[in-house]
XYZ file of N, CA and C in Angstrom:
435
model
N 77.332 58.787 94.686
C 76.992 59.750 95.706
C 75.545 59.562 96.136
N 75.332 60.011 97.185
C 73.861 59.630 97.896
C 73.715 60.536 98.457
N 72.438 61.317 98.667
C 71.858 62.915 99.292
C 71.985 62.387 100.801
N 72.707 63.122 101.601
C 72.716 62.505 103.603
C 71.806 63.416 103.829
N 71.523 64.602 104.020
C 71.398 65.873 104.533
C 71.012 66.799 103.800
N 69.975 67.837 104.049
C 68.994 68.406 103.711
C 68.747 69.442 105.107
N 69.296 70.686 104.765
C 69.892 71.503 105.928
C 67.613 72.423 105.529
N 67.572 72.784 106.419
C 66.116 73.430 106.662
C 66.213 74.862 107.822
N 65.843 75.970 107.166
C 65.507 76.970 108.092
C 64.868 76.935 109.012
N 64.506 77.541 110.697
C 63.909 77.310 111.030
C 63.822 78.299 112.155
N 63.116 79.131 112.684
C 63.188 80.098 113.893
C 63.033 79.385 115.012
N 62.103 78.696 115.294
C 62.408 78.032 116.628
C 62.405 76.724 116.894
N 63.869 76.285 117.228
C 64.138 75.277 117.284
C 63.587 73.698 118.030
N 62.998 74.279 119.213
C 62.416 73.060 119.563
C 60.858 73.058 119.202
N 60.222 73.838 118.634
C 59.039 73.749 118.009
C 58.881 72.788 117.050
N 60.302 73.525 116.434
C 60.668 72.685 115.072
C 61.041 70.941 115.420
N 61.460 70.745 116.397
C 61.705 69.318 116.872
C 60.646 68.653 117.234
N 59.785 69.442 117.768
C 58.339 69.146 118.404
C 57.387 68.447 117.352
N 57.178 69.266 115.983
C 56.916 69.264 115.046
C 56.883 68.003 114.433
N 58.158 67.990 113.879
C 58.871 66.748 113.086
C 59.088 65.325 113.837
N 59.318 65.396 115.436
C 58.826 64.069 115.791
C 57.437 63.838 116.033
N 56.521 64.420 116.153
C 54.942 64.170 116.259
C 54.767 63.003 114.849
N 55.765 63.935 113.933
C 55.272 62.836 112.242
C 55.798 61.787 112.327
N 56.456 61.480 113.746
C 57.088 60.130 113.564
C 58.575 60.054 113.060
N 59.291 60.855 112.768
C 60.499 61.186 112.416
C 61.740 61.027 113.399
N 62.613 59.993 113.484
C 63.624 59.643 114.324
C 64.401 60.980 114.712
N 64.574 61.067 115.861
C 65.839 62.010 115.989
C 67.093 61.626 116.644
N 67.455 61.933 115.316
C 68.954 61.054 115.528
C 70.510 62.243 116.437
N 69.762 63.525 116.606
C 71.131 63.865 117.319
C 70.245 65.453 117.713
N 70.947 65.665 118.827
C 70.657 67.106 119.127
C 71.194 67.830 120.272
N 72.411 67.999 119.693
C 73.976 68.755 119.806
C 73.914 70.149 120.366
N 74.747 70.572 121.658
C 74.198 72.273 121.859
C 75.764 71.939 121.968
N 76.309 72.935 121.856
C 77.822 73.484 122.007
C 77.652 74.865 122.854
N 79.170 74.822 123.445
C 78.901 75.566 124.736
C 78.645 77.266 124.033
N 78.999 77.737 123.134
C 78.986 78.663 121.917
C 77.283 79.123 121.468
N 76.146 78.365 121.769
C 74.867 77.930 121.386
C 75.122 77.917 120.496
N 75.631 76.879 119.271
C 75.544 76.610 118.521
C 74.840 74.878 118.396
N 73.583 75.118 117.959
C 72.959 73.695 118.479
C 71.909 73.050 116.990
N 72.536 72.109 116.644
C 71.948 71.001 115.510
C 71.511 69.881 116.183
N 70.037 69.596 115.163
C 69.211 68.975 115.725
C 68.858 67.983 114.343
N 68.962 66.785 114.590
C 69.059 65.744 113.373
C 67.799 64.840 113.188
N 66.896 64.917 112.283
C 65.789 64.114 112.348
C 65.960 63.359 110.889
N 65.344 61.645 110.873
C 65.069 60.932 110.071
C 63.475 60.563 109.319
N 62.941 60.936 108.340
C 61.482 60.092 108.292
C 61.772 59.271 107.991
N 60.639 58.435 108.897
C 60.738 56.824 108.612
C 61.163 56.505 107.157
N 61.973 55.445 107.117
C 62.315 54.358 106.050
C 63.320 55.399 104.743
N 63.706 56.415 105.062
C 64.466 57.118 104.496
C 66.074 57.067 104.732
N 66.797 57.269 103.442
C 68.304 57.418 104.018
C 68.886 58.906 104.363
N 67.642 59.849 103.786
C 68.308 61.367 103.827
C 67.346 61.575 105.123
N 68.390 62.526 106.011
C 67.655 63.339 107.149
C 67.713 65.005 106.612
N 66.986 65.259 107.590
C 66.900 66.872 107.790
C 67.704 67.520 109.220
N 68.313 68.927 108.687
C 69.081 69.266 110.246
C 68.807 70.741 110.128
N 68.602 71.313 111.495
C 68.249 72.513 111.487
C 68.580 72.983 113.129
N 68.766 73.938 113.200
C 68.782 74.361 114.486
C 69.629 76.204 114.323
N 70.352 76.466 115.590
C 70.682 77.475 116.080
C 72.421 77.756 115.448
N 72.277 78.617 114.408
C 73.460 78.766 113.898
C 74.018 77.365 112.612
N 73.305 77.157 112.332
C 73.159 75.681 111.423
C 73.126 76.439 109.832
N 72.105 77.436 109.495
C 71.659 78.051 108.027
C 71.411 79.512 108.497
N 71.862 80.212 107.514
C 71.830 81.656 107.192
C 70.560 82.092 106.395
N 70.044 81.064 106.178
C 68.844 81.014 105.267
C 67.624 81.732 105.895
N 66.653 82.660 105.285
C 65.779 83.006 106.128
C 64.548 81.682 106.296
N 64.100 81.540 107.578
C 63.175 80.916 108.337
C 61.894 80.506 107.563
N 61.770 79.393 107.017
C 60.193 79.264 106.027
C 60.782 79.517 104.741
N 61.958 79.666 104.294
C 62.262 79.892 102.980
C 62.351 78.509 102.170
N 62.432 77.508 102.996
C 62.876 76.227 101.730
C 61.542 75.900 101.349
N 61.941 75.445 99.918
C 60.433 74.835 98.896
C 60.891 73.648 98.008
N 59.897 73.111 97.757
C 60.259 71.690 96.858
C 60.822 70.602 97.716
N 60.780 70.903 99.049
C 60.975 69.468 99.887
C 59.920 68.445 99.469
N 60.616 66.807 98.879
C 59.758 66.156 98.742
C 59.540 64.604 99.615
N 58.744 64.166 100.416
C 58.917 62.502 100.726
C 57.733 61.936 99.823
N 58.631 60.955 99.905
C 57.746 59.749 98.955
C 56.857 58.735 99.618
N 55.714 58.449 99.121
C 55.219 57.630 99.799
C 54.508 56.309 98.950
N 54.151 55.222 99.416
C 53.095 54.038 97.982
C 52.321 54.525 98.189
N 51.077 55.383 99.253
C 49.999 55.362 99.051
C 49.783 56.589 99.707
N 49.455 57.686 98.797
C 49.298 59.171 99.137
C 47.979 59.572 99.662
N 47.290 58.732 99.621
C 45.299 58.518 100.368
C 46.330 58.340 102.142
N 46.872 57.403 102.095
C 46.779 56.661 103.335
C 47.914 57.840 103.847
N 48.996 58.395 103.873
C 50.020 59.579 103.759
C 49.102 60.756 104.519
N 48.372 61.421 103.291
C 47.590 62.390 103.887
C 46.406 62.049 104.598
N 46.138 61.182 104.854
C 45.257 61.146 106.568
C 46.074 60.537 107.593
N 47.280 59.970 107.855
C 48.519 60.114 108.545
C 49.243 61.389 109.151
N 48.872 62.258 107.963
C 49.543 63.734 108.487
C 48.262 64.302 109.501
N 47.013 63.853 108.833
C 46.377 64.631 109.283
C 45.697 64.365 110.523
N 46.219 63.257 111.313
C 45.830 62.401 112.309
C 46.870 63.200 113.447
N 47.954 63.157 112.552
C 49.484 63.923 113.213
C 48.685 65.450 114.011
N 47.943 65.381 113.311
C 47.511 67.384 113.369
C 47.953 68.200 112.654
N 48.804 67.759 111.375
C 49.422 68.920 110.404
C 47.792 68.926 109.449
N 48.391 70.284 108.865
C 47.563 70.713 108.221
C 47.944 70.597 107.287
N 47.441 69.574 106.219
C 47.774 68.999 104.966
C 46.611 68.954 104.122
N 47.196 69.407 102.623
C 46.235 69.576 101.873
C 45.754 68.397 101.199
N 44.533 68.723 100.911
C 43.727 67.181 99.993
C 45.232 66.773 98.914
N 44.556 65.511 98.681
C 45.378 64.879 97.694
C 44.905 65.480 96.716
N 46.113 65.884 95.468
C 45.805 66.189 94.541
C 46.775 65.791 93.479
N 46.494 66.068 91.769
C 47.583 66.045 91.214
C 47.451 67.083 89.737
N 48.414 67.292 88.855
C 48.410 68.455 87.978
C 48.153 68.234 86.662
N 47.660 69.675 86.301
C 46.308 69.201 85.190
C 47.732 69.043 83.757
N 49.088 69.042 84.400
C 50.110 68.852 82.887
C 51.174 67.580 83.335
N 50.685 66.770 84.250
C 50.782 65.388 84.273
C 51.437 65.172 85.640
N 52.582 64.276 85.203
C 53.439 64.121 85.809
C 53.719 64.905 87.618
N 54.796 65.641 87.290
C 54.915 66.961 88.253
C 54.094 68.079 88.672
N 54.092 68.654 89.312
C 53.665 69.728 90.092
C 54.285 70.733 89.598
N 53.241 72.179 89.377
C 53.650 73.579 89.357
C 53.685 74.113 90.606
N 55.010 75.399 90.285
C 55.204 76.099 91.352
C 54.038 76.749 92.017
N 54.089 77.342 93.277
C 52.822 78.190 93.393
C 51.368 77.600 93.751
N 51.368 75.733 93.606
C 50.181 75.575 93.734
C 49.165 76.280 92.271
N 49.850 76.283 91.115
C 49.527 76.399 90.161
C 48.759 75.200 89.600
N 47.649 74.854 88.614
C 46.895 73.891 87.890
C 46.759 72.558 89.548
N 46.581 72.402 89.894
C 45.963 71.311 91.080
C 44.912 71.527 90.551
N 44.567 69.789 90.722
C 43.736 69.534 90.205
C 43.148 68.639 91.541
N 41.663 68.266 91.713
C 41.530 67.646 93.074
C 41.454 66.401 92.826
N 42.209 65.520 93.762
C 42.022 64.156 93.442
C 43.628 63.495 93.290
N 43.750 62.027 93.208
C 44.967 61.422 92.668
C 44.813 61.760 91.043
N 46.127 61.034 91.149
C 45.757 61.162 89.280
C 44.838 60.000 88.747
N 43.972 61.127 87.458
C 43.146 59.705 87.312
C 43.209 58.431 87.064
N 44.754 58.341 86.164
C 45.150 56.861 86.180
C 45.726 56.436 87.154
N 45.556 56.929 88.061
C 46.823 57.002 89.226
C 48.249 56.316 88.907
N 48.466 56.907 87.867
C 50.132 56.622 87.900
C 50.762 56.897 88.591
N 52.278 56.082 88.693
C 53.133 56.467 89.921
C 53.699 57.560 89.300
N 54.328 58.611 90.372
C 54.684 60.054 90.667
C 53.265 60.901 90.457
N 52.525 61.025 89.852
C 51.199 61.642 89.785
C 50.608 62.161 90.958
N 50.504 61.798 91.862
C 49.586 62.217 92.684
C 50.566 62.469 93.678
N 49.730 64.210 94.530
C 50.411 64.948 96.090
C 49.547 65.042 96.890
N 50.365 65.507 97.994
C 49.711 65.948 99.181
C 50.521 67.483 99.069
N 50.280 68.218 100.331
C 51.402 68.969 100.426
C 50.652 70.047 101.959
N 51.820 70.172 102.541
C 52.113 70.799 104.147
C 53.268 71.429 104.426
N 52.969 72.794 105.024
C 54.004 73.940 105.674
C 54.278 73.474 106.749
N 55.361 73.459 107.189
C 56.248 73.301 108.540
C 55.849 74.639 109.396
N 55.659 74.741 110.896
C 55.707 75.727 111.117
C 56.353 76.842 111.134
N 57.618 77.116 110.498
C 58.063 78.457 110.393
C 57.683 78.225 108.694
N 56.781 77.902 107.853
C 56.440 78.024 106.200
C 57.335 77.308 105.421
N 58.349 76.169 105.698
C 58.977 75.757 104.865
C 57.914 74.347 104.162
N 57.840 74.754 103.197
C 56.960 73.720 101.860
C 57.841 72.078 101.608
N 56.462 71.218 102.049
C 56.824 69.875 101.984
C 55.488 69.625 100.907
N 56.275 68.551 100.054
C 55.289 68.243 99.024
C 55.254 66.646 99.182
N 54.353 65.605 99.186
C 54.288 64.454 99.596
C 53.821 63.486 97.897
N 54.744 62.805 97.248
C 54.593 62.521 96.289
C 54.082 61.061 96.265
N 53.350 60.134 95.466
C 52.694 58.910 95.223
C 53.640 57.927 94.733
N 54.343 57.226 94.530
C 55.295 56.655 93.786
C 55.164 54.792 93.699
N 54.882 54.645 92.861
C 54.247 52.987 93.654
C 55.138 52.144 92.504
N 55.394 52.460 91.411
C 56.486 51.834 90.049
C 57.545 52.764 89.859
N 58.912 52.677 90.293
C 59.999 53.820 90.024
C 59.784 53.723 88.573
N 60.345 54.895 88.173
C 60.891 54.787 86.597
C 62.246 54.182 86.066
N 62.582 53.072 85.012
C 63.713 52.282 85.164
C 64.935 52.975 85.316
N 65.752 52.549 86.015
C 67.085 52.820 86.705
C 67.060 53.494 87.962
N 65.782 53.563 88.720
C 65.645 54.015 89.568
C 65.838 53.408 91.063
Protein backbone atom coordinates (compact mmCIF):
# COMPACT_ATOMS: atom_id res chain seq x y z
CA UNK A 1 0.00 0.00 0.00
CA UNK A 2 1.23 3.55 -0.71
CA UNK A 3 -0.30 6.94 1.01
CA UNK A 4 -2.15 8.78 -2.55
CA UNK A 5 -3.99 11.42 -0.65
CA UNK A 6 -3.93 13.50 2.27
CA UNK A 7 -7.45 15.22 2.44
CA UNK A 8 -6.69 19.04 4.27
CA UNK A 9 -9.28 21.52 5.72
CA UNK A 10 -9.60 24.56 4.33
CA UNK A 11 -12.13 27.74 4.31
CA UNK A 12 -11.23 29.27 1.28
CA UNK A 13 -10.65 27.50 -1.47
CA UNK A 14 -8.89 29.39 -4.00
CA UNK A 15 -6.69 31.13 -1.47
CA UNK A 16 -5.89 27.82 -0.56
CA UNK A 17 -4.88 27.04 -4.30
CA UNK A 18 -3.23 30.34 -4.51
CA UNK A 19 -1.18 29.39 -1.64
CA UNK A 20 0.06 25.95 -2.45
CA UNK A 21 0.93 26.73 -6.07
CA UNK A 22 3.11 29.86 -5.20
CA UNK A 23 5.31 26.75 -3.32
CA UNK A 24 5.55 25.33 -6.53
CA UNK A 25 3.12 22.52 -6.04
CA UNK A 26 1.53 20.89 -9.30
CA UNK A 27 -2.09 21.08 -9.60
CA UNK A 28 -3.21 18.23 -10.80
CA UNK A 29 -7.16 18.67 -10.90
CA UNK A 30 -9.77 21.18 -9.94
CA UNK A 31 -13.23 19.73 -10.34
CA UNK A 32 -16.55 21.98 -9.58
CA UNK A 33 -19.70 19.84 -9.97
CA UNK A 34 -22.81 21.40 -10.88
CA UNK A 35 -23.96 20.66 -6.91
CA UNK A 36 -20.69 23.08 -5.80
CA UNK A 37 -19.14 20.42 -4.83
CA UNK A 38 -15.51 21.31 -5.92
CA UNK A 39 -11.92 19.35 -5.26
CA UNK A 40 -8.90 20.79 -5.91
CA UNK A 41 -5.71 18.41 -6.29
CA UNK A 42 -2.17 19.62 -5.66
CA UNK A 43 1.31 17.71 -5.89
CA UNK A 44 4.79 18.95 -4.12
CA UNK A 45 7.38 18.60 -6.23
CA UNK A 46 9.05 15.09 -6.47
CA UNK A 47 6.38 13.51 -4.23
CA UNK A 48 3.95 10.54 -4.82
CA UNK A 49 1.30 11.73 -2.15
CA UNK A 50 -0.88 14.87 -3.03
CA UNK A 51 -3.08 16.97 -0.99
CA UNK A 52 -6.99 17.67 -1.82
CA UNK A 53 -9.17 20.10 -0.36
CA UNK A 54 -11.88 22.14 -1.44
CA UNK A 55 -15.80 22.76 -1.12
CA UNK A 56 -17.62 19.86 0.44
CA UNK A 57 -14.39 17.56 0.29
CA UNK A 58 -13.83 17.38 4.65
CA UNK A 59 -16.12 17.95 7.51
CA UNK A 60 -13.10 18.74 9.34
CA UNK A 61 -12.88 22.14 10.91
CA UNK A 62 -10.63 24.67 8.77
CA UNK A 63 -6.78 24.88 10.21
CA UNK A 64 -7.38 21.75 12.16
CA UNK A 65 -4.78 19.34 10.50
CA UNK A 66 -1.25 18.93 12.32
CA UNK A 67 1.78 16.79 11.79
CA UNK A 68 1.75 17.36 8.01
CA UNK A 69 5.21 16.45 7.04
CA UNK A 70 7.52 17.04 3.53
CA UNK A 71 10.80 15.91 3.35
CA UNK A 72 13.53 17.55 2.13
CA UNK A 73 18.00 16.79 1.72
CA UNK A 74 18.62 20.12 2.73
CA UNK A 75 16.40 21.95 5.33
CA UNK A 76 18.89 25.37 5.21
CA UNK A 77 18.15 25.47 1.49
CA UNK A 78 13.96 24.35 2.12
CA UNK A 79 13.49 27.12 4.55
CA UNK A 80 14.81 30.02 2.54
CA UNK A 81 12.76 28.51 -0.48
CA UNK A 82 9.65 28.93 1.59
CA UNK A 83 10.71 32.00 2.54
CA UNK A 84 11.47 33.49 -0.88
CA UNK A 85 7.81 31.89 -1.60
CA UNK A 86 6.60 34.56 1.09
CA UNK A 87 5.44 31.90 3.62
CA UNK A 88 6.17 32.52 6.86
CA UNK A 89 8.43 29.83 7.99
CA UNK A 90 10.13 29.27 11.00
CA UNK A 91 14.04 29.16 11.52
CA UNK A 92 15.44 25.81 11.18
CA UNK A 93 15.44 24.03 14.12
CA UNK A 94 15.66 20.69 15.86
CA UNK A 95 14.68 18.93 19.45
CA UNK A 96 16.51 19.02 22.52
CA UNK A 97 15.23 14.76 22.81
CA UNK A 98 16.68 13.96 19.40
CA UNK A 99 15.33 12.54 16.72
CA UNK A 100 11.55 13.89 16.39
CA UNK A 101 9.74 16.83 17.24
CA UNK A 102 7.37 17.67 20.24
CA UNK A 103 3.93 18.59 20.00
CA UNK A 104 3.22 22.24 20.61
CA UNK A 105 6.54 23.49 19.46
CA UNK A 106 7.70 22.08 22.70
CA UNK A 107 11.91 21.78 23.46
CA UNK A 108 13.09 23.53 19.82
CA UNK A 109 16.03 24.02 19.95
CA UNK A 110 17.64 26.73 17.35
CA UNK A 111 19.61 25.44 14.70
CA UNK A 112 19.94 21.93 12.62
CA UNK A 113 20.88 19.22 14.61
CA UNK A 114 24.24 19.44 15.83
CA UNK A 115 25.36 16.36 14.21
CA UNK A 116 23.10 17.04 11.66
CA UNK A 117 21.79 13.71 11.38
CA UNK A 118 19.28 12.71 8.97
CA UNK A 119 15.56 13.22 10.30
CA UNK A 120 16.97 15.74 12.97
CA UNK A 121 16.51 18.85 11.77
CA UNK A 122 12.85 21.22 10.88
CA UNK A 123 11.46 23.92 9.54
CA UNK A 124 7.86 24.45 10.11
CA UNK A 125 4.78 26.79 8.46
CA UNK A 126 0.88 27.39 8.85
CA UNK A 127 -1.14 27.28 5.75
CA UNK A 128 -3.43 30.03 5.65
CA UNK A 129 -6.51 28.80 7.23
CA UNK A 130 -3.65 27.30 10.39
CA UNK A 131 -3.18 23.90 9.13
CA UNK A 132 0.59 22.87 10.53
CA UNK A 133 3.28 21.77 8.01
CA UNK A 134 6.46 20.55 9.50
CA UNK A 135 9.48 20.36 6.95
CA UNK A 136 11.84 17.50 7.95
CA UNK A 137 15.91 17.04 6.93
CA UNK A 138 16.37 13.53 5.73
CA UNK A 139 19.60 13.00 3.77
CA UNK A 140 20.33 8.82 4.91
CA UNK A 141 16.78 6.91 5.18
CA UNK A 142 16.82 4.52 7.96
CA UNK A 143 17.32 0.78 6.53
CA UNK A 144 14.28 -0.56 4.80
CA UNK A 145 13.29 2.61 3.97
Amino acid sequence: MKLEVVVIPVADVDRSKSFYTALGWRLDADVVAEDGFRVVQLTPPGSACSVIFGDGVSSAEPGSAEGLHLVVSDIEAAQAELARNGVAVSEVFHDAGGVFHHADRKDRLPGPSPERQSYGSFASFIDPDGNDWTVQEITERLPGR
